[in-house]
Coordinates of C-alpha atoms in Angstrom, one line a residue:
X1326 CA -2.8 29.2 7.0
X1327 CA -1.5 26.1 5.8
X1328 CA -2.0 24.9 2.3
X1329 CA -0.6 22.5 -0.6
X1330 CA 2.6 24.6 -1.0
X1331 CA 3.3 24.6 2.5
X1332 CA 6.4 22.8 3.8
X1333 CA 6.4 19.9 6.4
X1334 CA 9.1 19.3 8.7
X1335 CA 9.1 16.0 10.2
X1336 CA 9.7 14.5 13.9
X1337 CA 13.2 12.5 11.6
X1338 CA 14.2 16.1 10.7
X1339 CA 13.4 15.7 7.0
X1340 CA 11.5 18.8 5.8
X1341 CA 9.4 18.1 2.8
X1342 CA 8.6 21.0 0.4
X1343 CA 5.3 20.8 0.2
X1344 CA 2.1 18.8 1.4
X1345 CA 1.3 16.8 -1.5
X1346 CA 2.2 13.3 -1.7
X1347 CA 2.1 10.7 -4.4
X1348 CA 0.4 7.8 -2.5
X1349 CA 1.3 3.8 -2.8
X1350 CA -0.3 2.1 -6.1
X1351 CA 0.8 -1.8 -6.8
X1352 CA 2.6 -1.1 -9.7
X1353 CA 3.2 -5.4 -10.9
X1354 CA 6.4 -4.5 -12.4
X1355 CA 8.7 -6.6 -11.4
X1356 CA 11.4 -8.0 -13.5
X1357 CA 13.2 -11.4 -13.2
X1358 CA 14.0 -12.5 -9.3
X1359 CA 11.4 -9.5 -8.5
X1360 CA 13.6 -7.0 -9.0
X1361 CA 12.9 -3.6 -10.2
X1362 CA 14.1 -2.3 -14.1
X1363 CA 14.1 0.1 -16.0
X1364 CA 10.2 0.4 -16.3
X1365 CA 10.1 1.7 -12.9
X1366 CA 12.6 3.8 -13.2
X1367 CA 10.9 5.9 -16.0
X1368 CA 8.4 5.9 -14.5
X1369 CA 9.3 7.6 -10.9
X1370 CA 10.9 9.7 -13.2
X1371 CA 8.2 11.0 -14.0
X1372 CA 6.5 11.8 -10.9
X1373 CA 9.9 13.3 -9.6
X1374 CA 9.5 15.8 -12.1
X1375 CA 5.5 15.8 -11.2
X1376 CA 5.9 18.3 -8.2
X1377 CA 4.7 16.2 -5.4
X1378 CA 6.4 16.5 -2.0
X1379 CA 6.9 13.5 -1.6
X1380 CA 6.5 10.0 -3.3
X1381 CA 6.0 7.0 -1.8
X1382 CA 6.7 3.3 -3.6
X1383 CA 3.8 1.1 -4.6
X1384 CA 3.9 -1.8 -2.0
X1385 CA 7.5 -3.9 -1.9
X1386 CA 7.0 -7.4 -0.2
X1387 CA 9.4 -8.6 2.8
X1388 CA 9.6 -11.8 1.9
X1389 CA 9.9 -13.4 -1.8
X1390 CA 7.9 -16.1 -0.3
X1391 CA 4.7 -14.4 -0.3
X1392 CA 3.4 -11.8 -3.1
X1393 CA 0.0 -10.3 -3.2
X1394 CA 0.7 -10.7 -7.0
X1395 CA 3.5 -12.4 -9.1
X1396 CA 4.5 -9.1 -10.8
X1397 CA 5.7 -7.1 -7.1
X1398 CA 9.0 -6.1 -6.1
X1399 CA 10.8 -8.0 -3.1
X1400 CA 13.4 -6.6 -1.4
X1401 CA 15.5 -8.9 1.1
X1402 CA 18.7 -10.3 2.1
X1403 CA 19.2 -11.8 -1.6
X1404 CA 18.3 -9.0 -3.7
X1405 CA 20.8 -6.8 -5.8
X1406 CA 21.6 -3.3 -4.7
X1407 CA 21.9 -1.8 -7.5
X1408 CA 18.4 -1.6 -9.4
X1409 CA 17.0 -0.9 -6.3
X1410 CA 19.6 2.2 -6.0
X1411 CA 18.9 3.3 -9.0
X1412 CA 15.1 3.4 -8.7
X1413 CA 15.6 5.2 -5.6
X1414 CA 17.4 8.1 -6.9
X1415 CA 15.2 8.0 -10.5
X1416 CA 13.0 11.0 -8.6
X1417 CA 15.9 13.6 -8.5
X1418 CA 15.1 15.4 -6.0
X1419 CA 11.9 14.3 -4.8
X1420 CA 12.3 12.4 -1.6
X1421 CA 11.1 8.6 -2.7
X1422 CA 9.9 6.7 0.7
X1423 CA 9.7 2.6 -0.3
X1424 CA 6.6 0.9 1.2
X1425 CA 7.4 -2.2 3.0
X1426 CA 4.8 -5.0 3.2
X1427 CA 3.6 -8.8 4.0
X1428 CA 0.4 -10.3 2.3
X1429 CA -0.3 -12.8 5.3
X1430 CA -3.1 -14.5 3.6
X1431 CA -4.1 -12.0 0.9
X1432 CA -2.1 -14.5 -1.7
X1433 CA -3.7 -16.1 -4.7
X1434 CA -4.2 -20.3 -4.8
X1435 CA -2.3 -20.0 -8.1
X1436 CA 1.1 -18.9 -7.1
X1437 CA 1.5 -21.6 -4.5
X1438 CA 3.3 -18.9 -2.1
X1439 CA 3.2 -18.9 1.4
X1440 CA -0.3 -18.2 3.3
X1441 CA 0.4 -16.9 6.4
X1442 CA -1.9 -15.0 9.2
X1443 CA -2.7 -14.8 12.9
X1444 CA -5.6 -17.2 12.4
X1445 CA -6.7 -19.9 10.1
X1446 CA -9.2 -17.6 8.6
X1447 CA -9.7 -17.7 4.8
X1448 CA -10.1 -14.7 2.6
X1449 CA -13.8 -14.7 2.3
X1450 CA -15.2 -13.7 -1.2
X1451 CA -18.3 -15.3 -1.1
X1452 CA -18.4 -17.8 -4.2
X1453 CA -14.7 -16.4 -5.0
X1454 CA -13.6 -17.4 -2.1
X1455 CA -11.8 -20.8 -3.1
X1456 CA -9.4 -18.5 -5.3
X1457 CA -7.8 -18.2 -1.6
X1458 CA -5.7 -20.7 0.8
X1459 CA -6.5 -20.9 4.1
X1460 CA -3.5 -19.6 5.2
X1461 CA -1.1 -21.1 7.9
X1462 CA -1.5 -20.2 11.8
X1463 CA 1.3 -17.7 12.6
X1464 CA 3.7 -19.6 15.1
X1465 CA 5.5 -16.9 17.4
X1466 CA 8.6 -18.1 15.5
X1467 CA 6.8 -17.1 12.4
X1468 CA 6.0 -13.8 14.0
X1469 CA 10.1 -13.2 15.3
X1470 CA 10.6 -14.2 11.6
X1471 CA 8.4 -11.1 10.0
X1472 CA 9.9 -8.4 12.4
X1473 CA 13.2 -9.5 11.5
X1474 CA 12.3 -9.6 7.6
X1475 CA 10.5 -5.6 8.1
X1476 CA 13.4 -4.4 9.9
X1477 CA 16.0 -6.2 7.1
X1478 CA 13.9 -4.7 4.3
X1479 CA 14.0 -1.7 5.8
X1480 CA 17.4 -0.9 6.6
X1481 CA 18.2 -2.4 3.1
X1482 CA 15.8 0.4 1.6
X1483 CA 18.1 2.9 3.5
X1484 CA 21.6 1.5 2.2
X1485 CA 19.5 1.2 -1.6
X1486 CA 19.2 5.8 -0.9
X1487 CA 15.4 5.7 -0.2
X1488 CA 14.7 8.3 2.8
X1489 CA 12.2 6.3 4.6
X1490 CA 9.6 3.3 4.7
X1491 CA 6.1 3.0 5.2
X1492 CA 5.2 0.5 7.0
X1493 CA 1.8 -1.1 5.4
X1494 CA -0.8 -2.1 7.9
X1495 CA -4.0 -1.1 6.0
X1496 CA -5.9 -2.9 3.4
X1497 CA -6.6 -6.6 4.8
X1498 CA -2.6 -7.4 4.7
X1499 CA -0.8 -9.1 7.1
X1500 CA -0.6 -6.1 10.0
X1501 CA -3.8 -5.2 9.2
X1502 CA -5.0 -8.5 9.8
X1503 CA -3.6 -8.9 12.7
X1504 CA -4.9 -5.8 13.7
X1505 CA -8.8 -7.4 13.0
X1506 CA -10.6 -9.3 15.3
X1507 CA -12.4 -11.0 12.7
X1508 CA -9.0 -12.6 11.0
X1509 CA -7.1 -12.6 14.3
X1510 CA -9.0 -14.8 16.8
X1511 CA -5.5 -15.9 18.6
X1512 CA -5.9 -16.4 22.9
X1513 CA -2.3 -15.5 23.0
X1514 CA 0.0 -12.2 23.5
X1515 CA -0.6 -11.0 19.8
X1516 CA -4.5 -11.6 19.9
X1517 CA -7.8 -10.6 22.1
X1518 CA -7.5 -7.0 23.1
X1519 CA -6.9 -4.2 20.9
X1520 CA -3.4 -3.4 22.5
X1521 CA -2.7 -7.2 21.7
X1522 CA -3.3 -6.9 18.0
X1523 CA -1.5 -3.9 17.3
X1524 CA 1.9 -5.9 19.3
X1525 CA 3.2 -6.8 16.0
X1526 CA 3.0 -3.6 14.4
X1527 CA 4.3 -1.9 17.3
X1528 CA 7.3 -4.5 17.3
X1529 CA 7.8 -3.8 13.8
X1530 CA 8.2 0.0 14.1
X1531 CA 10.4 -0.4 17.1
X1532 CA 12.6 -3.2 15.4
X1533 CA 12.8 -0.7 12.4
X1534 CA 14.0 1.7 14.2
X1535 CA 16.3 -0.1 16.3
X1536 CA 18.1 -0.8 12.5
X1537 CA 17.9 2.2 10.7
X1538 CA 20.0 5.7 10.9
X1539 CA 18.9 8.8 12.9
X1540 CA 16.9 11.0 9.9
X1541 CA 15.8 8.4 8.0
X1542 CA 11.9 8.4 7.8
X1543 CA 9.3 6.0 9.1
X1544 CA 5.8 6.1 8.3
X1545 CA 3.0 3.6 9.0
X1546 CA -0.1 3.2 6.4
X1547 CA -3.2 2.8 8.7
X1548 CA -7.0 1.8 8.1
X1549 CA -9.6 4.3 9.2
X1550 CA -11.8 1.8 9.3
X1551 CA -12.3 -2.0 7.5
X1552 CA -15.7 -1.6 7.0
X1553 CA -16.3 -4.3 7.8
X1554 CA -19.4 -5.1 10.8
X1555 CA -17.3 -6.2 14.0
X1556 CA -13.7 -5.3 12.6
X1557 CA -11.1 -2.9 12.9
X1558 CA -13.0 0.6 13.4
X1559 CA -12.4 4.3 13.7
X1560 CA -12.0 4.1 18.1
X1561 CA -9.5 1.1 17.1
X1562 CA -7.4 3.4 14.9
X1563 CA -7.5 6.7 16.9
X1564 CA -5.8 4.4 19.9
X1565 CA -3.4 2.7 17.6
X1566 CA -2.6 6.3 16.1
X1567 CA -2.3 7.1 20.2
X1568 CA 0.4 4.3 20.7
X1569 CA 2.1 5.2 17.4
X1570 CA 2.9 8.1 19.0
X1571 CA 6.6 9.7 18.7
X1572 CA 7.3 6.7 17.1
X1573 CA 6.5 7.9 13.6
X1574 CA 7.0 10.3 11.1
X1575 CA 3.1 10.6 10.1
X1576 CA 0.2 8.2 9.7
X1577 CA -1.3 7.4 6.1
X1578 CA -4.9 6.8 6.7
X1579 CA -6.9 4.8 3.8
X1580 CA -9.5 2.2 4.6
X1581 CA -10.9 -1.0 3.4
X1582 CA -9.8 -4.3 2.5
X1583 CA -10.6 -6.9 -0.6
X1584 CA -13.1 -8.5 1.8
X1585 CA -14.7 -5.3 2.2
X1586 CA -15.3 -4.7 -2.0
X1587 CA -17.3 -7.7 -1.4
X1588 CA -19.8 -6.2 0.8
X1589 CA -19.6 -2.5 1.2
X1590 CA -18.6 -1.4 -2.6
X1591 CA -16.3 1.1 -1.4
X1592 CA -13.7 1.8 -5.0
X1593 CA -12.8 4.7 -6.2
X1594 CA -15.4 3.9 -8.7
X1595 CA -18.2 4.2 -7.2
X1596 CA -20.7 6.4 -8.6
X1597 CA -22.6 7.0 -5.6
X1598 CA -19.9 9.0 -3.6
X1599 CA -20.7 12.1 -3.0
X1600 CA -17.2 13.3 -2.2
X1601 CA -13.9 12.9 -3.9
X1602 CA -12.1 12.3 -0.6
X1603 CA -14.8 9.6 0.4
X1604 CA -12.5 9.1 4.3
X1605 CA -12.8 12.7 4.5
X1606 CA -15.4 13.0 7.3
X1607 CA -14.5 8.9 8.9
X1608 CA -10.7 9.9 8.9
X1609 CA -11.3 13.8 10.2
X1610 CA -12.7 12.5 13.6
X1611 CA -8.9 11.6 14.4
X1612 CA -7.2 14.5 13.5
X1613 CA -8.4 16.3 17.0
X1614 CA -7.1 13.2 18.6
X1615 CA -3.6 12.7 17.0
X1616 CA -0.6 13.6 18.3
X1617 CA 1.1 12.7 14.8
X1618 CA 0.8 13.9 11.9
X1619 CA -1.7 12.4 9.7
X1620 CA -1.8 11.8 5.9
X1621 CA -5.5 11.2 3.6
X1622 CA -5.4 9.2 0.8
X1623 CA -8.8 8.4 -1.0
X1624 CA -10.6 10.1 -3.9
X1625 CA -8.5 12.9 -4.1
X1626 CA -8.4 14.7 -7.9
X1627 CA -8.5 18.5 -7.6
X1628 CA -6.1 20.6 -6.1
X1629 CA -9.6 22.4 -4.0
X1630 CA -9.8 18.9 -2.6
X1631 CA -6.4 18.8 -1.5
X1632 CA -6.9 21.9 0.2
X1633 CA -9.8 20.8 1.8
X1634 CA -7.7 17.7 3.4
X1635 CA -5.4 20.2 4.9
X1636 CA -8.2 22.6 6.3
X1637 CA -9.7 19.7 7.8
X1638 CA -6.5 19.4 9.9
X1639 CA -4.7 17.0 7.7
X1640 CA -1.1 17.5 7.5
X1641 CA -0.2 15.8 4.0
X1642 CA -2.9 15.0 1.1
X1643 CA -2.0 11.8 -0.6
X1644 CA -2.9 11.2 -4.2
X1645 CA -2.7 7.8 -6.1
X1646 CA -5.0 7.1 -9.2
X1647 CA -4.9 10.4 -10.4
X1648 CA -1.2 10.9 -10.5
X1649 CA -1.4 7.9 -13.0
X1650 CA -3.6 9.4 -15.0
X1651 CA -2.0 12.4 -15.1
X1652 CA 1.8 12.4 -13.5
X1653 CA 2.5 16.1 -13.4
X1654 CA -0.5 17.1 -11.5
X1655 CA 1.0 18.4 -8.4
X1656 CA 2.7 20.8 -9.9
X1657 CA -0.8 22.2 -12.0
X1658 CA -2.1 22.2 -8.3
X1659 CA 0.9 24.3 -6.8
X1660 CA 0.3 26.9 -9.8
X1661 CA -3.1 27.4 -9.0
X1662 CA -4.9 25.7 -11.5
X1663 CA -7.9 23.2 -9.5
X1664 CA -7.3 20.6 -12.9
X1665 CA -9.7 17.8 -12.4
X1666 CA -8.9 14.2 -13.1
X1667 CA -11.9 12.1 -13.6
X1668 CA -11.4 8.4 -12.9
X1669 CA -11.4 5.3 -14.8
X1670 CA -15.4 4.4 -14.8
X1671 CA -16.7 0.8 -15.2
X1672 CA -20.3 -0.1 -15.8
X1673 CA -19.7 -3.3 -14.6
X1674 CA -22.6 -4.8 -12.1
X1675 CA -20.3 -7.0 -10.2
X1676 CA -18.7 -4.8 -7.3
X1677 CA -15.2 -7.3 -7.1
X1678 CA -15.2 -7.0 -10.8
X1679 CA -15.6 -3.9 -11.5
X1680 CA -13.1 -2.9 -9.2
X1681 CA -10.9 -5.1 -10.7
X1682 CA -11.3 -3.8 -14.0
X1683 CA -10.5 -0.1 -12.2
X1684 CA -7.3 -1.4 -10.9
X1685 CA -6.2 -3.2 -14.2
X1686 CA -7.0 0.1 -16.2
X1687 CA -4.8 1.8 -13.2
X1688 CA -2.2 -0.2 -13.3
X1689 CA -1.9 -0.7 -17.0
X1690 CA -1.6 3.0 -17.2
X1691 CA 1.6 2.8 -14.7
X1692 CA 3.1 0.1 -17.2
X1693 CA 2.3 2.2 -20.5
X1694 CA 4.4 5.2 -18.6
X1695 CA 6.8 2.4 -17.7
X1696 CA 7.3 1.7 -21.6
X1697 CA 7.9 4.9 -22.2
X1698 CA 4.7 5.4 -23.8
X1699 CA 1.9 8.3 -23.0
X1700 CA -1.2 6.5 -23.9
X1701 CA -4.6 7.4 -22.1
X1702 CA -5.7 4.9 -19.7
X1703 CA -8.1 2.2 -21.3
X1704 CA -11.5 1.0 -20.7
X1705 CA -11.5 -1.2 -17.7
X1706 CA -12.9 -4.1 -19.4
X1707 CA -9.7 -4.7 -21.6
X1708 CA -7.2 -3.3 -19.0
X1709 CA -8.5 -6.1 -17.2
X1710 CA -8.5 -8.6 -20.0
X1711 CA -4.8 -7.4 -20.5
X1712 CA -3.9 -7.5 -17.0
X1713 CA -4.8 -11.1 -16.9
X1714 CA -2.6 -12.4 -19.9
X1715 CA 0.3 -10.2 -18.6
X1716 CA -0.1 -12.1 -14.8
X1717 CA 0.2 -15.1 -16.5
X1718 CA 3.0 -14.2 -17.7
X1719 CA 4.2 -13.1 -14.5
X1720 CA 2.7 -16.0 -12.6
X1721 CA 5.1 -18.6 -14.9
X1722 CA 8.8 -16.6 -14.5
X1723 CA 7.8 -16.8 -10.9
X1724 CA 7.4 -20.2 -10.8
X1725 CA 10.3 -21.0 -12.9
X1726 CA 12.5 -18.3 -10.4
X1727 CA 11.2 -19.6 -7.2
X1728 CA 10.3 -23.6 -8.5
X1729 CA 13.0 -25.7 -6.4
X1730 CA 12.0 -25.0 -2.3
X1731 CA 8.3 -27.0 -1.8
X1732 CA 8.9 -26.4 2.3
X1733 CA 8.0 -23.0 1.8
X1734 CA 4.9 -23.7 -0.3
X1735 CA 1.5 -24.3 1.2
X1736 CA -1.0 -26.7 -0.5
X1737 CA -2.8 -26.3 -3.3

């Protein structure tokens, strides 16, 4: 019977030592040129020593042109080795993976970066909508230009001592929207039929791989569904999941996207979930299907949960908010104890900003640890009000870092 303290090996040969993973959360703490510091180094530090199998980066963007905030990590052809090197080997001996990403047109109006997507289609948030560009019309040079920038960022990650990448195609980001047909309404090679939309990710995973060493890992971070009516579904994944085959290591499966906060209220805050592992039953109708294995990430905050991901044929459960909230929880769950994390709760009306004030409370829990500090997470509300001062801040070394090329800009 498999369980938590099972091992895994993988189709790269790496064998982790257990099932539990530490899943992606956008940590924002980039120093100057978005390079990581010491902040993130503490803090992987920490979940090294947590007990999870393996750890996985919040999101690092492919191109310093376009960030999903002003405080993420870039890693390219201009970045310094050595922070990134030392980040990477911060976990000991937990294996660190480094998500690799691209916004497309998930970018805030304020930071003037570069909207890009397989459509003119704006982010649409209702009466927020305008905080959003409509984003540029992917040329297929544009689209040679990201596979080449994955598979740079990738093989860069390998030289920095991470053991693999995940590739992030989930959560209304570029891949993902590509992968939509309500963001990608292109007549072309890369639009129309499912097999279409998914070219560019399955470009990407082949370029990767083309680029990197035998053993090093590569995982792909998948929606189970957008929920969104008329997008990206469940059938779509199972067939992408299909052509992922051999290709991968296994497939994270998560689901939503910002547009989707806006209409279906799916946050780890909701109070009307029933279960903690709220893709549980979606996601479960692919493990039959799969070929490869698959990883759930979504609700999950007692080690019985994490069990139940693995009964459910699950091969890995990942964990994000609550190994912020408490770091060392893996290992709790490996010694038997169930120890339940309750999440940051917001009484907030507003679904986008309550979830918001969830993710700032989140996040400024990641930074405390960063800092060295141990404080419990605090009340949405001011995380968020804190969060906001601390982008500015953010937003204005960006702009003085990145200031001089207006080509690369889109209008504001």
């Amino acid at each position: 019977m498999v369980s938590v303290a099972s091992p895994l090996t993988l189709r790269s040969g790496i064998t982790l030592r257990n099932r539990i993973v530490k899943a992606a959360m956008e940590e924002q703490l980039a120093a100057g040129g978005q390079q990581p510091d010491e902040r993130i180094e503490r803090l992987y530090r920490r979940w090294g020593a947590g007990g999870a199998g393996l750890v996985i980066t919040g999101h690092v963007m492919v191109d310093r042109r376009a960030l999903a905030q002003p405080g993420d990590v870039v890693l390219d052809g201009t970045s310094d080795l050595v922070p990134f090197r030392r980040w990477a080997s911060a976990s000991g001996t937990t294996p660190v993976w480094m998500q690799i990403n691209h916004p497309g047109r998930v970018v805030l109006r304020d930071t003037g970066v570069l909207a890009l997507a397989p459509s003119a289609t704006r982010v649409d948030l209702g009466a927020l909508s305008s905080l959003y560009p409509t984003p540029k019309p992917m040329t297929v040079a544009d689209i040679d230009e990201v596979i080449g920038q994955f598979a740079t960022t990738a093989v860069l990650a390998q030289d920095a001592g991470f053991g693999g990448v995940e590739i992030h195609a989930a959560h209304g980001y570029l891949l993902s929207q590509f992968l939509s047909p309500l963001v990608n309404r292109r007549d072309d090679e890369w639009g129309g039929s499912l097999r279409n939309r998914a070219r560019l990710l399955l470009r990407i995973v082949d370029a990767v791989h083309a680029r990197v060493r035998p053993g090093f890992g590569i995982a792909v971070k998948l929606n189970s569904a957008d929920f969104q009516r008329g997008g990206f579904d469940i059938d779509d994944a199972g067939r992408v999941i299909e052509w992922l085959g051999d290709r991968v290591d296994f497939v994270e499966l998560s689901g939503g996207s910002v547009e989707s906060l806006a209409t279906s209220g799916h946050t780890a805050d909701d109070r009307t979930l029933e279960r903690e592992a709220y893709f549980l039953d979606l996601a479960g109708r692919l493990v039959g299907r799969a070929a490869v294995p698959l990883m759930l990430t979504g609700g999950i905050r007692r080690g019985a949960i994490a069990e139940r991901v693995l009964d459910r044929g699950f091969a890995l459960a990942g964990v994000a908010t609550a190994l912020a909230q408490d770091p060392e929880l893996p290992r709790r769950w490996l010694a038997g104890d169930d120890a339940e994390v309750a999440p940051p709760r917001s009484v907030v009306r507003a679904k986008l900003v309550r979830a918001a004030a969830v993710q700032a409370a989140v996040t400024g829990r990641l930074h405390a640890i960063g800092c060295g500090k141990d404080s419990p997470t605090r009340p949405p509300i001011l995380a968020l009000v804190i969060d906001r001062r601390r982008r500015s801040r953010q937003l204005a070394r960006y702009r003085r870092d990145n200031a001089t090329d207006a080509g690369t800009r889109v209008d504001v």
